[in-house]
Amino acid sequence: MIRLAQNSDLEGIVTIYNQAIEARFQTGFTEGFKTEDRLEWFDEHSPLTHPLYVYEANGMVAGWLSISPYRSGRAALRFTAEVSYFIHTDHRQQGIGNALLQHAIANCGELNIKTLLAIIIDRNAASINLVKKLGFEQWAYLPSVAEFDGVECSHVYYGLRVS
């Protein structure tokens, strides 16, 4: 079941994010977070403009997706948002990321979002395949801008015009 995230979901969200950080090549962070470290980030996501969604399975957070402002504070970019999603390692390859991303795309109209961006590390083939499957196209490529344990990677921007 997909629903808006609640404060009680934050621990599960952080657990999943820390799994992605530890795995490398899934987010630009290299050090894990404590739940309290993410309180401000959580509170910045308004259900009316830039929500956080969770996929709940058997009473636990199995995955989550955030819609965040792209270049916050720049009025000309107010109709563009960045989408990020992460799935618990025990729940991957079950269609949860697909369901979350489709849900986000379907809700962009009511959120007044015209363009979604997914900014993905080039070694994250699963995420790249998912966004391409849902109609995102590569719009930008930033070569060798990230480094994990001595391994340089690129950032790839995928975009989808939703309205």
Coordinates of N, CA and C in Angstrom, one line a residue:
M1 N 0.8 -1.2 0.0 CA 0.0 0.0 0.0 C 0.9 1.2 0.0
I2 N 0.6 2.2 -0.9 CA 1.3 3.4 -0.9 C 0.5 4.5 -0.2
R3 N 1.2 5.3 0.6 CA 0.5 6.3 1.4 C 1.5 7.4 1.7
L4 N 1.0 8.5 2.2 CA 1.9 9.6 2.6 C 2.7 9.2 3.8
A5 N 4.0 9.5 3.9 CA 4.8 9.2 5.0 C 4.3 9.9 6.3
Q6 N 4.5 9.3 7.4 CA 4.1 9.8 8.7 C 5.4 9.9 9.5
N7 N 5.4 10.7 10.6 CA 6.6 10.8 11.5 C 7.1 9.4 11.9
S8 N 6.1 8.5 12.2 CA 6.5 7.2 12.7 C 7.2 6.3 11.6
D9 N 7.2 6.8 10.4 CA 7.9 6.0 9.3 C 9.4 6.4 9.1
L10 N 9.8 7.5 9.8 CA 11.1 8.1 9.6 C 12.2 7.0 9.9
E11 N 12.1 6.3 10.9 CA 13.1 5.3 11.2 C 13.3 4.3 10.1
G12 N 12.2 3.8 9.5 CA 12.2 2.9 8.4 C 12.8 3.5 7.2
I13 N 12.5 4.8 6.9 CA 13.0 5.5 5.8 C 14.5 5.6 5.9
V14 N 15.0 6.0 7.1 CA 16.4 6.1 7.3 C 17.1 4.8 7.2
T15 N 16.5 3.7 7.7 CA 17.1 2.4 7.6 C 17.4 2.1 6.1
I16 N 16.3 2.3 5.3 CA 16.4 2.0 3.9 C 17.5 2.9 3.2
Y17 N 17.5 4.2 3.6 CA 18.5 5.1 3.0 C 19.9 4.7 3.4
N18 N 20.1 4.2 4.6 CA 21.4 3.8 5.0 C 21.9 2.5 4.3
Q19 N 20.9 1.7 3.9 CA 21.2 0.5 3.1 C 21.8 0.9 1.8
A20 N 21.2 1.9 1.2 CA 21.6 2.5 -0.1 C 23.0 3.1 0.0
I21 N 23.2 3.8 1.1 CA 24.5 4.5 1.3 C 25.6 3.4 1.4
E22 N 25.3 2.4 2.2 CA 26.3 1.4 2.4 C 26.6 0.6 1.1
A23 N 25.6 0.4 0.3 CA 25.8 -0.3 -1.0 C 26.6 0.4 -2.0
R24 N 26.7 1.8 -1.8 CA 27.4 2.7 -2.8 C 26.6 2.7 -4.1
F25 N 27.0 3.8 -4.8 CA 26.5 4.0 -6.2 C 25.0 4.2 -6.3
Q26 N 24.3 4.4 -5.2 CA 22.8 4.6 -5.2 C 22.4 6.0 -4.7
T27 N 23.3 6.7 -4.0 CA 23.1 8.1 -3.6 C 24.4 8.7 -3.4
G28 N 24.5 10.0 -3.4 CA 25.8 10.7 -3.3 C 26.3 10.7 -1.9
F29 N 25.5 10.3 -0.9 CA 26.0 10.3 0.5 C 26.9 9.1 0.7
T30 N 27.9 9.2 1.5 CA 28.8 8.1 1.8 C 28.8 7.7 3.3
E31 N 28.2 8.5 4.1 CA 28.1 8.2 5.5 C 26.6 8.1 5.9
G32 N 26.3 7.1 6.7 CA 24.9 6.8 7.1 C 24.4 7.9 8.0
F33 N 23.1 7.9 8.2 CA 22.4 8.9 9.1 C 21.8 8.2 10.3
K34 N 21.6 9.0 11.3 CA 20.8 8.6 12.5 C 19.4 9.2 12.1
T35 N 18.4 8.6 12.7 CA 17.0 9.1 12.4 C 16.9 10.5 12.7
E36 N 17.4 11.0 13.8 CA 17.2 12.4 14.2 C 17.9 13.4 13.2
D37 N 18.9 12.8 12.5 CA 19.6 13.6 11.4 C 18.7 14.0 10.3
R38 N 17.7 13.3 10.1 CA 16.8 13.5 8.9 C 15.5 14.1 9.3
L39 N 15.3 14.6 10.5 CA 14.1 15.2 10.9 C 13.8 16.5 10.1
E40 N 14.7 17.4 9.9 CA 14.5 18.6 9.2 C 14.2 18.3 7.7
W41 N 14.9 17.3 7.1 CA 14.6 16.9 5.7 C 13.2 16.4 5.6
F42 N 12.8 15.6 6.6 CA 11.5 15.0 6.6 C 10.4 16.1 6.6
D43 N 10.6 17.1 7.5 CA 9.7 18.2 7.7 C 9.6 19.1 6.5
E44 N 10.6 19.1 5.7 CA 10.6 20.0 4.5 C 9.7 19.4 3.4
H45 N 9.3 18.2 3.5 CA 8.4 17.6 2.5 C 7.0 17.7 2.9
S46 N 6.3 18.7 2.3 CA 4.9 19.0 2.5 C 4.0 18.1 1.7
P47 N 3.0 17.4 2.2 CA 2.1 16.6 1.4 C 1.4 17.3 0.3
L48 N 1.3 18.7 0.4 CA 0.6 19.5 -0.6 C 1.5 19.9 -1.7
T49 N 2.8 19.9 -1.6 CA 3.7 20.4 -2.6 C 4.8 19.4 -3.0
H50 N 5.5 18.9 -2.0 CA 6.6 18.0 -2.2 C 6.6 16.8 -1.2
P51 N 5.7 15.9 -1.5 CA 5.4 14.8 -0.5 C 6.5 13.7 -0.4
L52 N 6.4 13.0 0.7 CA 7.2 11.8 0.9 C 6.1 10.6 0.9
Y53 N 6.3 9.6 0.0 CA 5.4 8.5 0.0 C 6.2 7.3 0.5
V54 N 5.5 6.4 1.2 CA 6.0 5.1 1.6 C 5.2 4.0 1.0
Y55 N 5.9 2.9 0.8 CA 5.2 1.7 0.4 C 5.2 0.8 1.6
E56 N 4.1 0.5 2.1 CA 4.0 -0.3 3.4 C 3.6 -1.7 3.0
A57 N 4.4 -2.6 3.6 CA 4.2 -4.1 3.4 C 4.3 -4.8 4.7
N58 N 3.2 -5.4 5.1 CA 3.2 -6.2 6.4 C 3.6 -5.3 7.5
G59 N 3.1 -4.0 7.5 CA 3.2 -3.1 8.6 C 4.6 -2.4 8.7
M60 N 5.4 -2.6 7.7 CA 6.7 -2.0 7.7 C 6.9 -1.2 6.4
V61 N 7.9 -0.2 6.5 CA 8.2 0.6 5.3 C 9.1 -0.3 4.4
A62 N 8.6 -0.7 3.3 CA 9.4 -1.5 2.3 C 10.1 -0.7 1.3
G63 N 9.6 0.6 1.1 CA 10.3 1.5 0.2 C 9.7 2.9 0.4
W64 N 10.4 3.9 -0.2 CA 9.9 5.2 0.0 C 10.3 6.0 -1.3
L65 N 9.6 7.1 -1.5 CA 9.9 8.0 -2.6 C 9.7 9.5 -2.1
S66 N 10.6 10.3 -2.4 CA 10.5 11.7 -2.1 C 10.4 12.5 -3.4
I67 N 9.5 13.6 -3.3 CA 9.5 14.6 -4.4 C 10.0 15.9 -3.7
S68 N 11.1 16.4 -4.2 CA 11.8 17.5 -3.6 C 11.9 18.6 -4.6
P69 N 11.9 19.9 -4.1 CA 12.1 21.0 -5.0 C 13.4 20.8 -5.8
Y70 N 13.4 21.2 -7.0 CA 14.7 21.3 -7.8 C 15.2 22.7 -7.7
R71 N 16.4 22.8 -7.1 CA 17.0 24.2 -7.0 C 16.1 25.1 -6.2
S72 N 15.8 24.7 -5.0 CA 14.8 25.4 -4.1 C 15.1 26.9 -4.1
G73 N 14.0 27.7 -4.1 CA 14.1 29.1 -4.0 C 14.2 29.8 -5.3
R74 N 14.4 29.1 -6.4 CA 14.5 29.7 -7.7 C 13.1 29.6 -8.4
A75 N 12.4 30.7 -8.3 CA 11.0 30.7 -8.8 C 10.8 30.2 -10.2
A76 N 11.7 30.4 -11.1 CA 11.5 30.0 -12.4 C 11.5 28.4 -12.5
L77 N 12.0 27.8 -11.5 CA 12.1 26.3 -11.5 C 11.0 25.7 -10.6
R78 N 10.0 26.5 -10.2 CA 9.0 26.0 -9.2 C 8.1 24.9 -9.7
F79 N 8.0 24.7 -11.0 CA 7.2 23.6 -11.5 C 8.0 22.3 -11.8
T80 N 9.3 22.3 -11.4 CA 10.2 21.2 -11.6 C 10.5 20.6 -10.3
A81 N 10.5 19.3 -10.2 CA 10.9 18.6 -8.9 C 11.8 17.4 -9.2
E82 N 12.5 17.1 -8.2 CA 13.4 15.9 -8.2 C 12.8 14.8 -7.5
V83 N 12.8 13.6 -8.1 CA 12.2 12.4 -7.5 C 13.4 11.5 -7.1
S84 N 13.3 10.9 -5.9 CA 14.3 10.0 -5.4 C 13.5 8.8 -4.8
Y85 N 14.0 7.6 -4.9 CA 13.3 6.5 -4.3 C 14.3 5.4 -4.0
F86 N 13.9 4.7 -2.9 CA 14.8 3.7 -2.3 C 13.9 2.5 -1.8
I87 N 14.4 1.3 -2.0 CA 13.7 0.1 -1.6 C 14.5 -0.7 -0.6
H88 N 13.9 -1.2 0.4 CA 14.5 -2.0 1.4 C 15.1 -3.3 0.7
T89 N 16.3 -3.7 1.1 CA 17.0 -4.8 0.4 C 16.1 -6.1 0.4
D90 N 15.3 -6.3 1.4 CA 14.5 -7.5 1.4 C 13.3 -7.4 0.5
H91 N 13.0 -6.3 -0.1 CA 11.8 -6.1 -0.9 C 12.2 -5.6 -2.4
R92 N 13.4 -5.8 -2.8 CA 13.8 -5.4 -4.1 C 13.3 -6.4 -5.1
Q93 N 13.1 -6.0 -6.4 CA 12.7 -6.8 -7.5 C 11.2 -7.3 -7.3
Q94 N 10.4 -6.5 -6.6 CA 9.0 -6.9 -6.4 C 8.1 -5.8 -6.9
G95 N 8.6 -4.9 -7.7 CA 7.7 -3.9 -8.3 C 7.4 -2.7 -7.5
I96 N 8.0 -2.6 -6.3 CA 7.7 -1.5 -5.4 C 8.2 -0.2 -5.9
G97 N 9.4 -0.1 -6.5 CA 9.9 1.1 -7.0 C 9.1 1.6 -8.2
N98 N 8.7 0.7 -9.0 CA 7.8 1.0 -10.2 C 6.5 1.5 -9.6
A99 N 5.9 0.9 -8.6 CA 4.6 1.4 -8.1 C 4.7 2.8 -7.5
L100 N 5.8 3.0 -6.7 CA 6.0 4.3 -6.1 C 6.2 5.4 -7.2
L101 N 7.0 5.1 -8.2 CA 7.3 6.1 -9.2 C 6.0 6.4 -10.1
Q102 N 5.2 5.4 -10.4 CA 4.0 5.6 -11.1 C 3.0 6.4 -10.3
H103 N 3.0 6.1 -9.0 CA 2.1 6.9 -8.1 C 2.5 8.4 -8.1
A104 N 3.8 8.6 -8.0 CA 4.3 10.0 -8.0 C 4.0 10.7 -9.3
I105 N 4.2 10.1 -10.4 CA 3.9 10.7 -11.7 C 2.4 11.0 -11.8
A106 N 1.6 10.1 -11.3 CA 0.1 10.3 -11.4 C -0.3 11.5 -10.5
N107 N 0.4 11.8 -9.5 CA 0.0 12.9 -8.5 C 0.7 14.2 -8.9
C108 N 1.5 14.3 -9.9 CA 2.2 15.5 -10.2 C 1.2 16.7 -10.6
G109 N 0.1 16.4 -11.2 CA -0.9 17.4 -11.6 C -1.4 18.1 -10.4
E110 N -1.8 17.4 -9.4 CA -2.4 18.0 -8.2 C -1.3 18.7 -7.4
L111 N 0.0 18.3 -7.6 CA 1.1 19.0 -6.9 C 1.6 20.2 -7.6
N112 N 1.1 20.4 -8.8 CA 1.5 21.5 -9.7 C 2.9 21.4 -10.2
I113 N 3.3 20.1 -10.5 CA 4.6 19.8 -11.0 C 4.4 19.4 -12.5
K114 N 5.2 20.1 -13.3 CA 5.2 19.9 -14.7 C 6.3 19.0 -15.2
T115 N 7.4 19.0 -14.5 CA 8.6 18.2 -14.9 C 9.2 17.5 -13.7
L116 N 9.5 16.2 -13.9 CA 10.2 15.4 -12.9 C 11.6 15.1 -13.4
L117 N 12.5 15.3 -12.5 CA 13.9 14.9 -12.7 C 14.3 13.8 -11.8
A118 N 15.0 12.8 -12.4 CA 15.6 11.7 -11.6 C 17.1 11.9 -11.8
I119 N 17.9 12.1 -10.8 CA 19.3 12.3 -10.9 C 20.0 11.1 -10.4
I120 N 20.6 10.3 -11.3 CA 21.0 9.0 -10.9 C 22.5 8.8 -11.2
I121 N 23.2 8.1 -10.3 CA 24.6 7.7 -10.5 C 24.6 6.7 -11.6
D122 N 25.6 6.8 -12.6 CA 25.6 6.0 -13.8 C 25.7 4.5 -13.5
R123 N 26.2 4.1 -12.4 CA 26.4 2.7 -12.1 C 25.1 2.1 -11.5
N124 N 24.1 2.8 -11.3 CA 22.9 2.3 -10.8 C 21.9 1.9 -11.9
A125 N 22.3 0.8 -12.5 CA 21.5 0.3 -13.7 C 20.1 0.0 -13.4
A126 N 19.7 -0.5 -12.2 CA 18.4 -0.8 -11.9 C 17.5 0.4 -11.9
S127 N 18.0 1.5 -11.4 CA 17.2 2.7 -11.3 C 17.1 3.4 -12.7
I128 N 18.2 3.3 -13.5 CA 18.2 3.8 -14.8 C 17.2 3.1 -15.7
N129 N 17.2 1.7 -15.6 CA 16.2 0.9 -16.3 C 14.8 1.3 -15.9
L130 N 14.5 1.5 -14.6 CA 13.2 1.8 -14.2 C 12.7 3.2 -14.8
V131 N 13.5 4.2 -14.6 CA 13.0 5.5 -15.1 C 12.8 5.4 -16.7
K132 N 13.7 4.8 -17.4 CA 13.5 4.6 -18.8 C 12.2 3.9 -19.1
K133 N 11.9 2.9 -18.4 CA 10.7 2.1 -18.6 C 9.4 3.0 -18.4
L134 N 9.5 4.0 -17.6 CA 8.4 4.8 -17.3 C 8.4 6.1 -18.1
G135 N 9.3 6.2 -19.1 CA 9.2 7.3 -20.1 C 10.2 8.4 -19.9
F136 N 11.0 8.3 -18.8 CA 12.0 9.3 -18.6 C 13.1 9.2 -19.7
E137 N 13.6 10.3 -20.1 CA 14.7 10.4 -21.1 C 15.9 11.0 -20.5
Q138 N 17.1 10.6 -21.0 CA 18.3 11.2 -20.5 C 18.4 12.7 -21.1
W139 N 18.6 13.6 -20.1 CA 18.6 15.0 -20.5 C 20.0 15.6 -20.2
A140 N 20.8 15.0 -19.4 CA 22.1 15.6 -19.1 C 23.0 14.5 -18.5
Y141 N 24.3 14.7 -18.7 CA 25.3 13.8 -18.3 C 26.5 14.6 -17.7
L142 N 26.8 14.3 -16.4 CA 27.9 15.0 -15.8 C 29.0 14.0 -15.5
P143 N 30.0 14.0 -16.3 CA 31.0 12.9 -16.2 C 31.9 13.1 -15.0
S144 N 32.1 12.0 -14.3 CA 33.1 11.8 -13.3 C 33.0 12.9 -12.2
V145 N 31.8 13.2 -11.7 CA 31.6 14.2 -10.7 C 31.4 13.6 -9.3
A146 N 31.3 12.3 -9.2 CA 31.2 11.6 -7.9 C 32.3 10.6 -7.8
E147 N 32.7 10.3 -6.5 CA 33.7 9.3 -6.3 C 33.4 8.5 -5.0
F148 N 33.4 7.2 -5.2 CA 33.1 6.3 -4.1 C 34.4 5.4 -3.9
D149 N 35.0 5.6 -2.8 CA 36.2 4.7 -2.4 C 37.2 4.6 -3.6
G150 N 37.4 5.8 -4.2 CA 38.4 5.8 -5.3 C 37.9 5.5 -6.6
V151 N 36.6 5.2 -6.8 CA 35.9 4.9 -8.0 C 35.1 6.1 -8.5
E152 N 35.5 6.7 -9.6 CA 34.8 7.9 -10.1 C 33.5 7.4 -10.9
C153 N 32.5 8.2 -10.7 CA 31.2 7.9 -11.4 C 30.6 9.2 -11.9
S154 N 29.7 9.0 -12.8 CA 29.0 10.2 -13.4 C 27.6 10.3 -12.9
H155 N 27.0 11.5 -13.0 CA 25.6 11.7 -12.6 C 24.9 11.9 -13.9
V156 N 23.7 11.2 -14.0 CA 22.9 11.3 -15.2 C 21.6 11.9 -14.8
Y157 N 21.1 12.9 -15.6 CA 19.8 13.5 -15.3 C 18.8 12.9 -16.3
Y158 N 17.8 12.3 -15.7 CA 16.7 11.8 -16.6 C 15.5 12.7 -16.3
G159 N 14.8 13.1 -17.3 CA 13.6 14.0 -17.2 C 12.4 13.4 -17.8
L160 N 11.3 13.8 -17.2 CA 10.0 13.5 -17.7 C 9.0 14.7 -17.6
R161 N 8.5 15.1 -18.8 CA 7.5 16.2 -18.8 C 6.2 15.5 -18.5
V162 N 5.5 15.9 -17.4 CA 4.3 15.2 -16.9 C 3.1 16.0 -17.3
S163 N 3.2 17.3 -17.7 CA 2.0 18.0 -18.1 C 2.4 19.0 -19.2

